[in-house]
Every structure is written in structure tokens, then in C-alpha cells.
XYZ file of N, CA and C in Angstrom:
813
model
N 0.789 -1.243 0.064
C -0.107 0.101 -0.088
C 0.847 1.162 0.043
N 1.933 1.214 0.845
C 2.973 2.340 0.875
C 3.451 2.805 -0.639
N 3.754 1.492 -1.515
C 4.185 2.000 -2.806
C 3.053 2.563 -3.724
N 1.742 2.183 -3.467
C 0.733 2.927 -4.268
C 0.552 4.374 -3.732
N 0.764 4.440 -2.493
C 0.476 5.871 -1.979
C 1.803 6.746 -2.493
N 2.783 6.302 -2.495
C 3.999 7.133 -2.963
C 3.787 7.416 -4.387
N 3.179 6.481 -5.237
C 2.922 6.776 -6.465
C 1.898 7.796 -6.756
N 0.871 7.732 -5.991
C -0.085 8.660 -6.082
C 0.340 10.137 -5.700
N 1.198 10.057 -4.592
C 1.702 11.429 -4.328
C 2.601 11.944 -5.332
N 3.536 11.213 -5.728
C 4.380 11.547 -6.730
C 3.549 12.096 -7.963
N 2.509 11.380 -8.317
C 1.614 11.828 -9.557
C 0.965 13.122 -9.202
N 0.490 13.295 -7.940
C -0.095 14.376 -7.688
C 0.724 15.683 -7.561
N 1.936 15.618 -7.353
C 2.723 16.555 -7.252
C 3.553 16.944 -8.644
N 3.229 16.197 -9.461
C 4.003 16.313 -10.721
C 3.348 17.435 -11.898
N 3.809 17.523 -12.992
C 3.489 18.774 -13.711
C 1.996 18.837 -14.134
N 1.307 17.567 -14.421
C -0.079 17.523 -14.570
C -0.846 18.245 -13.241
N -0.338 17.993 -12.105
C -0.996 18.751 -11.027
C -0.763 20.069 -11.065
N 0.224 20.491 -11.509
C 0.602 21.928 -11.582
C -0.180 22.665 -12.411
N -0.346 22.014 -13.538
C -1.331 22.373 -14.829
C -2.658 22.529 -14.276
N -3.258 21.584 -13.524
C -4.579 21.583 -12.953
C -4.671 22.506 -11.823
N -3.534 22.891 -11.315
C -3.584 23.977 -10.082
C -3.838 25.196 -10.598
N -3.291 25.697 -11.747
C -3.249 26.999 -12.366
C -4.225 27.152 -13.350
N -4.971 26.281 -13.702
C -6.166 26.210 -14.758
C -6.980 27.588 -14.614
N -7.177 27.983 -13.475
C -7.917 29.439 -13.162
C -7.178 30.400 -13.999
N -6.004 30.603 -13.657
C -5.138 31.549 -14.235
C -4.990 31.407 -15.807
N -4.887 30.343 -16.158
C -4.927 30.022 -17.616
C -6.263 30.551 -18.270
N -7.153 30.445 -17.504
C -8.813 30.779 -18.123
C -8.664 32.280 -18.006
N -7.940 32.949 -17.129
C -8.013 34.534 -17.073
C -7.245 35.042 -18.388
N -6.289 34.503 -18.880
C -5.537 35.068 -19.783
C -5.788 34.335 -21.190
N -6.657 33.432 -21.362
C -6.633 32.850 -22.384
C -7.579 33.549 -23.484
N -7.445 33.285 -24.763
C -8.103 33.817 -25.818
C -9.434 33.334 -25.602
N -10.548 33.857 -26.139
C -11.930 33.494 -25.809
C -12.533 32.375 -26.346
N -11.627 31.790 -27.522
C -12.191 30.596 -28.037
C -11.513 29.406 -27.442
N -10.601 29.577 -26.434
C -9.933 28.543 -25.942
C -10.666 27.782 -24.750
N -10.806 26.518 -24.871
C -11.560 25.818 -24.090
C -10.395 25.173 -22.847
N -10.316 25.570 -21.863
C -9.209 25.423 -20.840
C -9.082 23.922 -20.426
N -10.164 23.402 -20.262
C -10.087 21.778 -19.989
C -9.499 21.131 -21.302
N -9.746 21.270 -22.502
C -9.196 20.663 -23.598
C -7.715 21.082 -23.678
N -7.278 22.531 -23.452
C -6.114 23.124 -23.404
C -5.215 22.351 -22.433
N -5.582 21.872 -21.244
C -4.960 21.279 -20.268
C -4.593 19.878 -20.579
N -5.471 19.270 -21.301
C -5.479 18.024 -21.681
C -4.212 17.912 -22.597
N -4.159 18.730 -23.660
C -3.271 18.717 -24.601
C -1.728 18.939 -23.953
N -1.711 19.800 -23.085
C -0.397 20.064 -22.344
C 0.093 18.938 -21.515
N -0.978 18.200 -20.787
C -0.686 16.682 -20.200
C -0.104 15.907 -21.194
N -0.672 15.813 -22.128
C -0.568 14.776 -23.283
C 0.904 14.945 -23.777
N 1.160 16.221 -24.075
C 2.518 16.413 -24.583
C 3.653 16.007 -23.572
N 3.389 16.196 -22.357
C 4.351 15.761 -21.477
C 4.480 14.362 -21.259
N 3.229 13.605 -21.463
C 3.178 12.308 -21.360
C 4.044 11.502 -22.425
N 4.030 12.307 -23.634
C 4.823 11.809 -24.862
C 6.205 11.792 -25.038
N 6.553 12.725 -24.102
C 8.029 13.267 -24.228
C 8.467 13.227 -22.731
N 9.332 11.946 -22.484
C 9.896 12.036 -21.094
C 10.974 13.127 -20.667
N 11.531 13.702 -21.514
C 12.483 14.685 -21.068
C 11.772 16.035 -20.930
N 10.751 16.125 -21.807
C 9.953 17.434 -21.575
C 9.170 17.231 -20.318
N 8.801 16.041 -19.895
C 8.161 15.830 -18.541
C 9.153 16.263 -17.512
N 10.351 15.778 -17.663
C 11.359 15.933 -16.672
C 11.875 17.405 -16.491
N 11.714 18.054 -17.605
C 12.042 19.479 -17.556
C 11.026 20.245 -16.812
N 9.731 19.799 -17.108
C 8.685 20.503 -16.516
C 8.482 20.144 -15.025
N 8.900 18.967 -14.497
C 9.068 18.428 -13.146
C 10.028 19.381 -12.454
N 11.383 19.515 -13.046
C 12.249 20.259 -12.426
C 12.158 21.743 -12.313
N 11.263 22.021 -13.388
C 10.945 23.598 -13.348
C 9.728 24.022 -13.878
N 8.820 23.676 -12.847
C 7.212 23.917 -13.216
C 6.922 25.236 -13.696
N 7.605 26.247 -13.284
C 7.424 27.699 -13.477
C 7.658 27.851 -14.837
N 8.615 27.361 -15.474
C 9.072 27.538 -16.880
C 7.762 27.143 -17.655
N 7.262 25.537 -17.191
C 6.111 25.169 -17.945
C 4.930 26.035 -18.029
N 4.520 26.729 -16.940
C 3.494 27.399 -16.856
C 3.606 28.782 -17.505
N 4.936 29.400 -17.461
C 5.377 30.427 -18.408
C 4.790 30.283 -20.010
N 5.177 28.938 -20.437
C 4.978 28.758 -21.921
C 3.532 28.446 -21.976
N 2.867 27.934 -21.142
C 1.482 27.635 -21.315
C 0.736 28.797 -21.110
N 1.219 29.788 -20.376
C 0.399 31.041 -20.467
C 0.417 31.916 -21.502
N 1.558 31.885 -22.462
C 1.689 32.352 -23.712
C 0.778 31.756 -24.725
N 0.942 30.448 -24.634
C 0.169 29.557 -25.610
C -1.409 29.999 -25.472
N -1.955 30.119 -24.033
C -3.190 30.410 -23.793
C -3.577 31.726 -24.301
N -2.739 32.687 -24.080
C -2.852 34.173 -24.192
C -3.064 34.207 -25.962
N -2.197 33.392 -26.607
C -2.367 33.680 -28.211
C -3.349 32.542 -28.751
N -4.133 31.738 -27.795
C -5.069 30.925 -28.450
C -4.496 29.951 -29.092
N -3.195 29.402 -28.855
C -2.817 28.238 -29.590
C -2.646 27.050 -28.904
N -2.659 25.814 -29.450
C -2.736 24.467 -28.881
C -1.273 24.146 -28.417
N -1.024 23.669 -27.152
C 0.355 23.564 -26.693
C 0.770 22.107 -27.149
N 2.201 21.907 -27.372
C 2.467 20.575 -27.783
C 2.106 20.214 -29.073
N 1.782 21.009 -29.906
C 1.426 20.880 -31.373
C 2.303 21.612 -32.091
N 2.172 21.638 -33.699
C 2.838 22.554 -34.456
C 2.201 23.917 -34.491
N 1.079 24.203 -33.768
C 0.935 25.534 -33.546
C 1.747 26.262 -32.433
N 2.191 25.344 -31.326
C 2.838 25.813 -30.252
C 3.822 24.703 -29.624
N 5.006 24.675 -30.152
C 5.934 23.554 -29.410
C 6.366 23.991 -28.033
N 6.415 22.925 -27.337
C 7.037 22.632 -26.093
C 8.207 21.816 -26.124
N 9.248 22.529 -25.791
C 10.520 21.626 -25.693
C 11.452 21.672 -24.580
N 12.099 20.747 -24.277
C 12.985 20.602 -22.976
C 14.451 21.350 -23.384
N 14.907 22.435 -22.636
C 16.045 22.925 -22.955
C 17.048 22.955 -21.500
N 18.200 23.092 -21.638
C 19.107 23.732 -20.389
C 19.342 25.130 -20.536
N 19.238 25.733 -19.404
C 19.780 27.074 -19.476
C 20.607 27.218 -18.142
N 21.901 27.411 -18.380
C 22.933 27.588 -17.329
C 22.887 26.299 -16.436
N 22.604 25.013 -17.124
C 22.768 23.682 -16.521
C 21.399 23.277 -16.047
N 20.452 24.084 -16.177
C 19.131 23.828 -15.275
C 18.014 23.609 -16.371
N 17.337 22.468 -16.500
C 16.488 21.865 -17.245
C 15.302 22.684 -17.168
N 14.595 23.264 -18.255
C 13.228 24.023 -18.302
C 12.541 23.735 -19.549
N 11.346 24.265 -19.508
C 10.590 24.120 -20.751
C 10.406 25.218 -21.487
N 10.657 25.515 -22.867
C 10.599 26.632 -23.669
C 9.297 26.390 -24.487
N 8.803 27.433 -24.916
C 7.488 27.584 -25.636
C 7.815 28.305 -26.938
N 7.545 27.743 -28.004
C 7.850 28.326 -29.346
C 6.696 28.318 -30.317
N 6.384 29.394 -30.826
C 5.203 29.513 -31.807
C 5.657 29.039 -33.075
N 4.919 28.032 -33.432
C 5.205 27.250 -34.728
C 4.538 27.987 -36.070
N 4.872 27.447 -37.162
C 4.452 28.154 -38.271
C 2.678 27.922 -38.283
N 2.316 26.739 -38.174
C 0.749 26.785 -37.931
C 0.029 27.773 -37.044
N 0.768 28.109 -36.009
C 0.238 28.878 -35.146
C 0.225 30.378 -35.576
N 1.226 30.795 -36.527
C 1.111 31.925 -36.980
C 0.071 32.022 -38.157
N -0.010 31.251 -38.953
C -1.178 30.801 -39.842
C -2.547 31.045 -39.143
N -2.620 30.528 -38.042
C -3.890 30.519 -37.129
C -4.303 31.992 -36.738
N -3.105 32.747 -36.342
C -3.283 34.198 -35.961
C -3.613 34.847 -37.082
N -3.304 34.691 -38.201
C -3.717 35.252 -39.479
C -5.040 35.240 -39.703
N -5.475 33.883 -39.843
C -6.973 33.729 -40.113
C -8.004 34.028 -38.901
N -7.581 34.256 -37.678
C -8.211 34.801 -36.717
C -8.736 36.309 -36.732
N -7.719 36.838 -37.495
C -8.022 38.399 -37.726
C -9.250 38.600 -38.778
N -9.608 37.544 -39.459
C -10.698 37.716 -40.498
C -10.309 38.323 -41.815
N -9.155 38.797 -42.106
C -8.973 39.733 -43.287
C -8.510 38.878 -44.427
N -8.063 37.730 -44.210
C -7.503 36.778 -45.096
C -8.338 35.542 -45.544
N -8.688 35.258 -46.676
C -9.535 34.254 -46.990
C -8.744 32.869 -47.015
N -7.449 33.027 -47.488
C -6.294 31.929 -47.464
C -5.080 32.301 -47.113
N -4.213 31.409 -46.783
C -2.759 31.670 -46.430
C -2.082 30.575 -47.100
N -1.106 31.085 -47.877
C -0.250 29.929 -48.627
C 1.154 30.022 -48.129
N 1.743 29.101 -47.378
C 3.146 28.995 -46.939
C 3.828 27.751 -47.659
N 4.719 27.732 -48.439
C 5.279 26.536 -49.134
C 6.827 26.425 -49.184
N 7.376 25.525 -48.897
C 8.953 25.436 -49.193
C 8.998 25.172 -50.861
N 10.371 25.347 -51.265
C 10.683 25.306 -52.558
C 11.978 24.409 -52.364
N 12.137 23.243 -53.064
C 13.153 22.703 -53.274
C 13.959 22.618 -54.594
N 14.933 21.898 -54.510
C 16.073 22.296 -55.770
C 15.336 21.800 -56.902
N 14.790 20.797 -57.061
C 13.858 20.204 -58.404
C 12.654 20.603 -58.646
N 12.010 21.855 -57.893
C 10.761 22.295 -58.295
C 11.176 23.268 -59.275
N 10.102 23.698 -59.999
C 10.107 24.717 -61.077
C 9.425 25.993 -60.254
N 9.993 27.029 -59.821
C 9.535 28.195 -59.201
C 9.915 29.302 -59.996
N 8.784 30.327 -60.080
C 9.168 31.715 -60.667
C 8.549 32.689 -60.163
N 9.056 33.686 -59.982
C 8.239 34.766 -59.261
C 9.069 36.196 -59.528
N 8.477 37.048 -60.156
C 9.129 38.411 -60.700
C 7.996 39.536 -60.144
N 8.381 40.291 -59.026
C 7.755 41.182 -58.369
C 7.210 42.199 -59.591
N 5.920 42.556 -59.499
C 5.394 43.450 -60.729
C 4.928 42.880 -61.867
N 5.482 41.667 -62.159
C 5.041 40.920 -63.509
C 4.120 39.764 -62.763
N 4.233 39.030 -62.025
C 3.478 38.138 -61.272
C 2.741 38.532 -60.001
N 1.460 38.265 -59.797
C 0.789 38.714 -58.777
C 1.196 37.662 -57.536
N 1.406 36.261 -58.013
C 1.586 35.402 -56.906
C 2.774 34.529 -57.570
N 3.416 33.908 -56.744
C 4.562 32.809 -57.166
C 3.880 31.784 -58.315
N 4.741 31.251 -59.142
C 4.210 30.102 -60.134
C 5.148 28.893 -59.433
N 4.518 27.845 -59.006
C 5.539 26.912 -58.483
C 4.795 25.455 -58.685
N 5.529 24.911 -59.613
C 5.327 23.565 -60.100
C 6.080 22.372 -59.448
N 5.496 21.466 -58.685
C 6.024 20.529 -58.103
C 5.651 18.924 -58.616
N 6.507 18.292 -58.572
C 6.477 16.783 -58.927
C 6.451 16.131 -57.525
N 5.163 16.025 -57.255
C 4.768 15.441 -55.683
C 5.306 14.075 -55.560
N 5.668 13.340 -56.521
C 5.937 11.906 -56.519
C 7.259 11.669 -56.748
N 8.137 12.656 -57.212
C 9.786 12.530 -57.562
C 10.527 12.957 -56.549
N 11.662 13.095 -56.592
C 12.781 13.436 -55.880
C 12.672 14.830 -55.943
N 12.253 15.760 -55.124
C 12.255 17.191 -55.012
C 13.668 17.906 -54.639
N 14.475 17.060 -54.077
C 15.912 17.845 -53.666
C 15.688 18.374 -52.558
N 16.689 19.171 -52.228
C 17.315 19.632 -50.901
C 16.266 21.027 -50.924
N 16.066 21.559 -49.601
C 15.457 22.931 -49.580
C 16.288 23.953 -50.003
N 15.788 24.761 -50.840
C 16.397 26.045 -51.310
C 15.699 27.363 -51.014
N 14.242 27.487 -50.669
C 13.709 28.475 -50.342
C 12.139 28.174 -49.754
N 11.805 29.424 -49.519
C 10.289 29.300 -48.953
C 9.387 30.549 -49.286
N 8.181 30.426 -49.397
C 7.690 31.715 -49.550
C 6.151 31.777 -49.004
N 5.720 32.789 -48.819
C 4.351 32.981 -48.209
C 3.605 34.130 -48.733
N 2.201 34.077 -48.673
C 1.393 35.029 -49.174
C -0.047 34.831 -48.535
N -0.844 35.866 -48.526
C -2.175 35.816 -48.173
C -3.205 36.335 -49.096
N -4.328 35.635 -49.506
C -5.284 36.225 -50.305
C -6.302 36.844 -49.486
N -6.449 37.992 -49.462
C -7.334 38.794 -48.887
C -8.796 38.612 -49.007
N -9.709 39.065 -48.206
C -11.036 38.488 -48.082
C -11.554 39.131 -49.499
N -11.125 40.243 -50.036
C -11.657 40.936 -51.364
C -11.015 40.130 -52.485
N -10.086 39.429 -52.340
C -9.569 38.944 -53.671
C -8.086 39.314 -53.913
N -7.656 40.542 -53.211
C -6.346 41.060 -53.428
C -5.133 40.028 -52.786
N -3.998 39.989 -53.344
C -3.035 39.326 -52.890
C -2.163 40.057 -52.045
N -1.694 39.678 -50.758
C -0.905 40.516 -49.866
C 0.499 40.658 -50.370
N 1.240 41.289 -49.923
C 2.705 41.306 -50.004
C 3.466 39.724 -50.222
N 3.974 39.321 -51.089
C 4.523 38.056 -51.269
C 6.018 38.091 -50.446
N 6.312 37.245 -49.505
C 7.413 36.811 -48.804
C 8.368 35.817 -49.442
N 9.373 36.051 -50.241
C 10.265 35.043 -50.690
C 11.493 34.980 -50.042
N 12.040 33.823 -49.451
C 13.420 33.860 -48.536
C 14.072 32.653 -49.229
N 15.317 32.878 -49.175
C 16.268 32.023 -49.621
C 16.878 31.397 -48.381
N 17.832 30.315 -48.638
C 18.582 29.623 -47.653
C 19.332 30.639 -46.703
N 20.036 31.841 -47.359
C 20.709 32.583 -46.695
C 19.655 33.355 -45.715
N 18.625 33.779 -45.945
C 17.786 34.400 -45.123
C 17.292 33.528 -43.814
N 17.033 32.152 -44.272
C 16.723 31.153 -43.313
C 18.075 31.013 -42.280
N 19.167 30.921 -42.687
C 20.363 30.727 -41.899
C 20.405 32.123 -41.183
N 20.315 33.152 -41.433
C 20.220 34.263 -40.702
C 19.322 34.255 -39.568
N 18.187 33.696 -39.836
C 17.078 33.638 -38.792
C 17.569 32.529 -37.677
N 18.089 31.378 -38.269
C 18.256 30.373 -37.471
C 19.524 30.884 -36.559
N 20.493 31.710 -37.044
C 21.670 31.923 -36.205
C 21.239 32.860 -34.914
N 19.944 33.455 -34.975
C 19.546 34.206 -34.098
C 18.553 33.594 -33.179
N 18.208 32.229 -33.565
C 17.425 31.496 -32.527
C 18.248 30.853 -31.520
N 17.619 31.123 -30.175
C 17.967 30.503 -28.947
C 18.054 28.808 -29.066
N 19.100 28.376 -28.975
C 19.297 26.754 -28.819
C 18.871 26.201 -30.315
N 19.120 26.735 -31.223
C 18.795 26.224 -32.563
C 19.574 24.732 -32.760
N 20.828 24.758 -32.033
C 21.376 23.367 -32.242
C 21.236 22.401 -31.173
N 20.303 22.694 -30.443
C 20.168 21.540 -29.287
C 19.426 20.524 -29.940
N 19.516 19.336 -29.195
C 18.767 18.074 -29.645
C 17.270 18.223 -29.884
N 16.656 18.973 -29.323
C 15.196 19.068 -29.216
C 14.661 20.211 -29.927
N 15.732 21.170 -30.580
C 15.280 22.313 -31.223
C 14.423 21.799 -32.519
N 13.347 22.419 -32.852
C 12.512 22.320 -34.156
C 13.392 22.448 -35.208
N 14.472 23.295 -35.207
C 15.479 23.380 -36.328
C 15.918 22.122 -36.651
N 16.281 21.127 -35.880
C 16.984 19.884 -35.835
C 15.778 18.703 -36.196
N 14.727 18.831 -35.345
C 13.694 17.675 -35.565
C 12.712 17.911 -36.598
N 12.615 19.139 -36.920
C 11.657 19.471 -37.952
C 11.873 20.820 -38.863
N 13.091 20.685 -39.579
C 13.832 21.864 -40.292
C 12.692 22.596 -41.109
N 12.005 21.603 -42.082
C 10.931 22.422 -43.086
C 10.006 23.110 -42.332
N 9.501 22.553 -41.325
C 8.615 23.620 -40.386
C 9.023 24.789 -39.912
N 10.214 24.896 -39.513
C 10.933 26.084 -39.182
C 11.255 26.935 -40.407
N 11.527 26.536 -41.491
C 11.560 27.306 -42.687
C 10.134 27.866 -43.054
N 9.077 27.342 -42.937
C 7.843 27.695 -43.119
C 7.488 28.628 -42.091
N 7.749 28.467 -40.767
C 7.561 29.401 -39.813
C 8.054 30.854 -40.047
N 9.442 30.777 -40.501
C 10.156 31.997 -40.844
C 9.414 32.929 -41.788
N 8.913 32.224 -43.031
C 8.393 32.858 -43.907
C 6.813 33.447 -43.447
N 6.263 32.463 -42.577
C 4.601 32.810 -42.066
C 4.966 34.226 -41.035
N 6.050 34.101 -40.235
C 6.384 35.246 -39.411
C 6.739 36.623 -40.118
N 7.319 36.490 -41.344
C 7.648 37.591 -42.131
C 6.335 38.197 -42.746
N 5.407 37.257 -43.019
C 4.174 37.625 -43.417
C 3.203 38.281 -42.493
N 3.502 37.881 -41.401
C 2.688 38.445 -40.285
C 2.902 40.077 -40.083
N 4.242 40.424 -40.671
C 4.364 41.702 -40.760
C 3.230 42.732 -41.688
N 2.841 41.859 -42.496
C 2.189 42.616 -43.654
C 0.551 42.439 -43.554
N 0.106 41.321 -42.904
C -1.125 41.157 -42.812
C -1.716 41.280 -41.360
N -2.951 41.362 -40.931
C -3.203 41.542 -39.615
C -3.127 40.166 -38.917
N -2.974 40.074 -37.812
C -3.132 39.060 -37.000
C -3.823 39.190 -35.740
N -4.440 38.299 -35.136
C -5.168 38.278 -33.821
C -5.222 37.021 -32.909
N -4.971 37.193 -31.608
C -5.316 35.840 -30.768
C -6.699 35.717 -30.855
N -7.501 36.840 -30.698
C -9.015 36.486 -30.828
C -9.537 36.122 -32.204
N -10.463 35.261 -32.229
C -11.167 34.856 -33.481
C -12.182 35.887 -33.705
N -11.905 37.097 -34.695
C -12.831 38.233 -34.851
C -13.851 37.545 -35.872
N -15.221 37.777 -35.448
C -16.147 37.479 -36.400
C -17.068 38.875 -36.820
N -17.579 38.970 -38.121
C -18.235 40.008 -38.392
C -19.260 39.544 -39.403
N -20.288 40.282 -39.638
C -20.957 40.174 -40.865
C -20.221 40.323 -42.012
N -20.364 39.603 -43.256
C -19.865 39.799 -44.560
C -19.900 41.217 -45.003
N -21.056 41.965 -44.779
C -21.150 43.494 -45.385
C -20.368 44.132 -44.592
N -19.594 43.696 -43.364
C -18.835 44.797 -42.736
C -17.331 44.562 -42.722
N -17.039 43.922 -44.047
C -15.661 43.737 -44.225
C -14.785 45.065 -44.332
N -15.405 46.159 -44.298
C -14.703 47.395 -44.313
C -14.137 47.783 -43.110
N -14.394 47.044 -42.046
C -14.066 47.202 -40.634
C -12.948 46.485 -40.250
N -12.599 45.324 -41.283
C -11.332 44.670 -41.124
C -10.247 45.364 -41.257
N -9.195 45.196 -40.237
C -7.824 45.917 -40.382
C -7.285 45.773 -41.710
N -6.551 46.932 -42.397
C -6.062 46.954 -43.829
C -4.721 46.217 -43.704
N -4.550 45.716 -44.847
C -3.157 45.076 -45.018
C -1.841 46.085 -44.655
N -1.090 45.553 -43.835
C 0.118 46.426 -43.366
C 0.002 47.037 -42.139
N -1.427 46.834 -41.457
C -1.592 47.408 -40.127
C -0.918 46.643 -39.050
N -1.032 47.146 -37.817
C -0.039 46.675 -36.938
C -0.602 45.131 -36.536
N 0.043 44.063 -36.157
C -0.195 42.921 -36.006
C 0.028 42.706 -34.381
N -1.208 42.859 -33.541
C -1.240 42.935 -32.289
C -0.641 41.485 -31.731
N -0.990 40.421 -32.330
C -0.558 39.214 -31.637
C 0.970 38.942 -31.705
N 1.646 39.405 -32.690
C 3.050 39.156 -32.979
C 4.011 40.256 -32.617
N 3.407 41.393 -32.125
C 4.337 42.602 -32.007
C 5.129 42.579 -30.460
N 4.866 41.512 -29.802
C 5.671 41.360 -28.584
C 7.177 40.860 -29.005
N 7.299 40.300 -30.189
C 8.693 39.865 -30.451
C 8.983 40.478 -31.992
N 10.346 40.500 -32.219
C 10.878 40.930 -33.470
C 10.265 40.191 -34.778
N 9.599 40.631 -35.504
C 9.056 39.780 -36.639
C 10.065 39.553 -37.670
N 11.302 40.344 -37.572
C 12.094 40.361 -38.600
C 13.124 39.231 -38.754
N 13.833 39.027 -37.770
C 14.852 38.020 -37.414
C 14.671 37.169 -36.224
N 13.701 37.291 -35.257
C 13.819 36.565 -34.104
C 12.932 35.370 -34.027
N 13.782 34.239 -34.413
C 12.849 33.217 -34.509
C 12.987 32.243 -33.220
N 13.252 32.878 -32.219
C 13.352 32.162 -31.010
C 11.950 32.125 -30.054
N 12.081 31.754 -28.915
C 10.641 31.551 -28.180
C 10.139 32.709 -27.898
N 8.796 32.742 -27.782
C 7.993 34.015 -27.296
C 7.748 33.601 -25.796
N 8.573 34.378 -24.908
C 8.337 34.094 -23.487
C 7.061 34.612 -22.823
N 6.640 33.833 -21.909
C 5.338 34.224 -20.925
C 5.640 35.476 -20.391
N 4.548 36.217 -20.247
C 4.846 37.804 -19.569
C 4.011 37.883 -18.214
N 2.970 37.094 -18.094
C 2.173 37.001 -17.023
C 2.152 36.014 -15.796
N 2.062 36.547 -14.720
C 2.312 35.579 -13.411
C 1.201 35.423 -12.694
N 0.630 34.253 -12.229
C -0.323 34.253 -11.802
C -0.393 34.710 -10.201
N -1.715 34.943 -9.510
C -1.694 35.523 -8.421
C -1.160 34.261 -7.639
N -0.297 34.996 -6.514
C 0.141 34.026 -5.580
C 1.458 33.365 -6.030
N 1.930 33.905 -7.163
C 3.156 33.493 -7.799
C 3.328 32.095 -8.445
N 4.406 31.574 -8.742
C 4.589 30.479 -9.424
C 5.096 29.526 -8.356
N 5.016 28.144 -8.812
C 5.402 27.036 -7.846
C 6.848 27.383 -7.358
N 7.120 27.018 -5.893
C 8.302 27.514 -5.380
C 9.660 26.859 -5.887
N 9.331 25.760 -6.590
C 10.773 25.254 -7.047
C 11.178 25.888 -8.228
N 10.480 26.772 -8.824
C 11.286 27.750 -9.963
C 10.372 28.711 -10.233
N 11.011 29.722 -10.878
C 10.309 31.031 -11.486
C 10.199 30.996 -12.985
N 9.512 31.759 -13.631
C 9.431 31.711 -15.021
C 10.990 32.257 -15.459
N 11.453 31.948 -16.702
C 12.885 32.364 -17.232
C 12.632 33.819 -17.405
N 13.804 34.469 -16.982
C 13.896 36.059 -17.161
C 14.345 36.313 -18.603
């Protein structure tokens, strides 16, 4: 019986219990469309699937809640390609880092209601790609989906706005990507998305640049079709992304909010 009691006590003091304890605080900062119970289950599921992530969360629950607060505030799903949770070590101390993924940025663009579609695609060496600004409204990209496409050479992104116009087209080469990667905190660590899912990070870099030119929102904005004139114009401020440098900073978006009573005593959110 003592072993069972110890197991229950250990479970109740684990990261899942911390998430449960702070659900009310998550609900206070979460975007209105977030269902906090579902959000919490996703977070716990991510911990269960990754032992090193769970260990980092156990060691530093404050960093876990900092990341989850950011995900909730942006209305993104934790532990998915919308919002990565990854274990890192900072000065030898394990902690959880939250990173907005490319699907998360695309979600923020759709939330604003100004774009009817968002296109973010990588270009590989054997693809046929042509885009001349001023001549082409959008890139012409032909792909042999069943052949050898070759190595990554570029990425592009654009949005088709509700009225049919095309936003600014973002086109990035490997050189641009490498510059962004060089400024990313922990890009060479074992669990960095730059190593585990390089293509997704290329897509994220382009999507983030696109976020400079189209509206983004953590809240899902809804309005009657006849009121499209009230949608933010292309190139207006992007409220969901302006907390981080959209040009080059491809590192994490750190949490900014601390719940009443502070974080668990074992750790504080990263500074």
C-alpha cells in the first residue's frame, strides 16, 4: 500500500497537477475561444509523450506555466505545430521553452478575419519556381509530388485577402533562413525544431515575415460579410506578434504574465 500511496503522491505533485492547479489563471489570460479543459489535456498529453519534456517540467514547473500562459494568451494549442513545447537547459538547469510554430502564425492570421486563404510553401531544388515582383501577382510553383524534389532552397508565403487581393509576397532563400536560425536561441540543441523539423521552421520563418504585412489576432474576430470594411487593412499593426521582433527573432515567445500567488516554489519563469 505504501508503494501505491507514494506513486499517487508523486503523480499529484507532478507537472499535470501544476497545470490543474493553475487552470483558473490560464482561463483568465486565454483567448476567448480556448477551452481550458481541452487546453490542459493537450499540455498533459505532450508531457506524457516526451519523457525529457516531462522531466524538465518536473524540475522547473514555473517555466512550463510560463510557456502555457503564452500559448493560452495567443489561443494556440500547446504541444502541437501551433505551439511547440521543448526541453532545454539554461545554465545547466532544465526548463520548458515555448515556441510559436508556423501553423500557429497562420492561425493568428486567419483569426483576424482579413485573409480568405494563407499559402506557405517550401521550394526544393528540383521544383520549378518563378516569381517576378510587378509581373507576377503570386509565385508560379510547379512540383513533382511523387519525384525526388531535392534539398530545401527557399520558402515563400502570401495571403489572399477577403476581397481577392494578394498581400505582399514573402520569398526567402537559404541565406535568409540561416540568418534567422543563427539568431534563434538553442537552434543546435537536440530538441530544437530546427533539428527535429527543419522544414516546419523554414515555413515558420516565412509565415512570421508575412505577419508583418497582414493583420493577426489572438482572438477569433467574427463580423457580418457586409462589414468587411471594418477589417484591419493590409500592413496594419499585428497585435498578436508585436511582442517579438518579426524580422529576425525566431526564438521563443516568453510568457509575460504571472498568476496571483506566484509560480510554484521550485522555480520561477525564465527572465
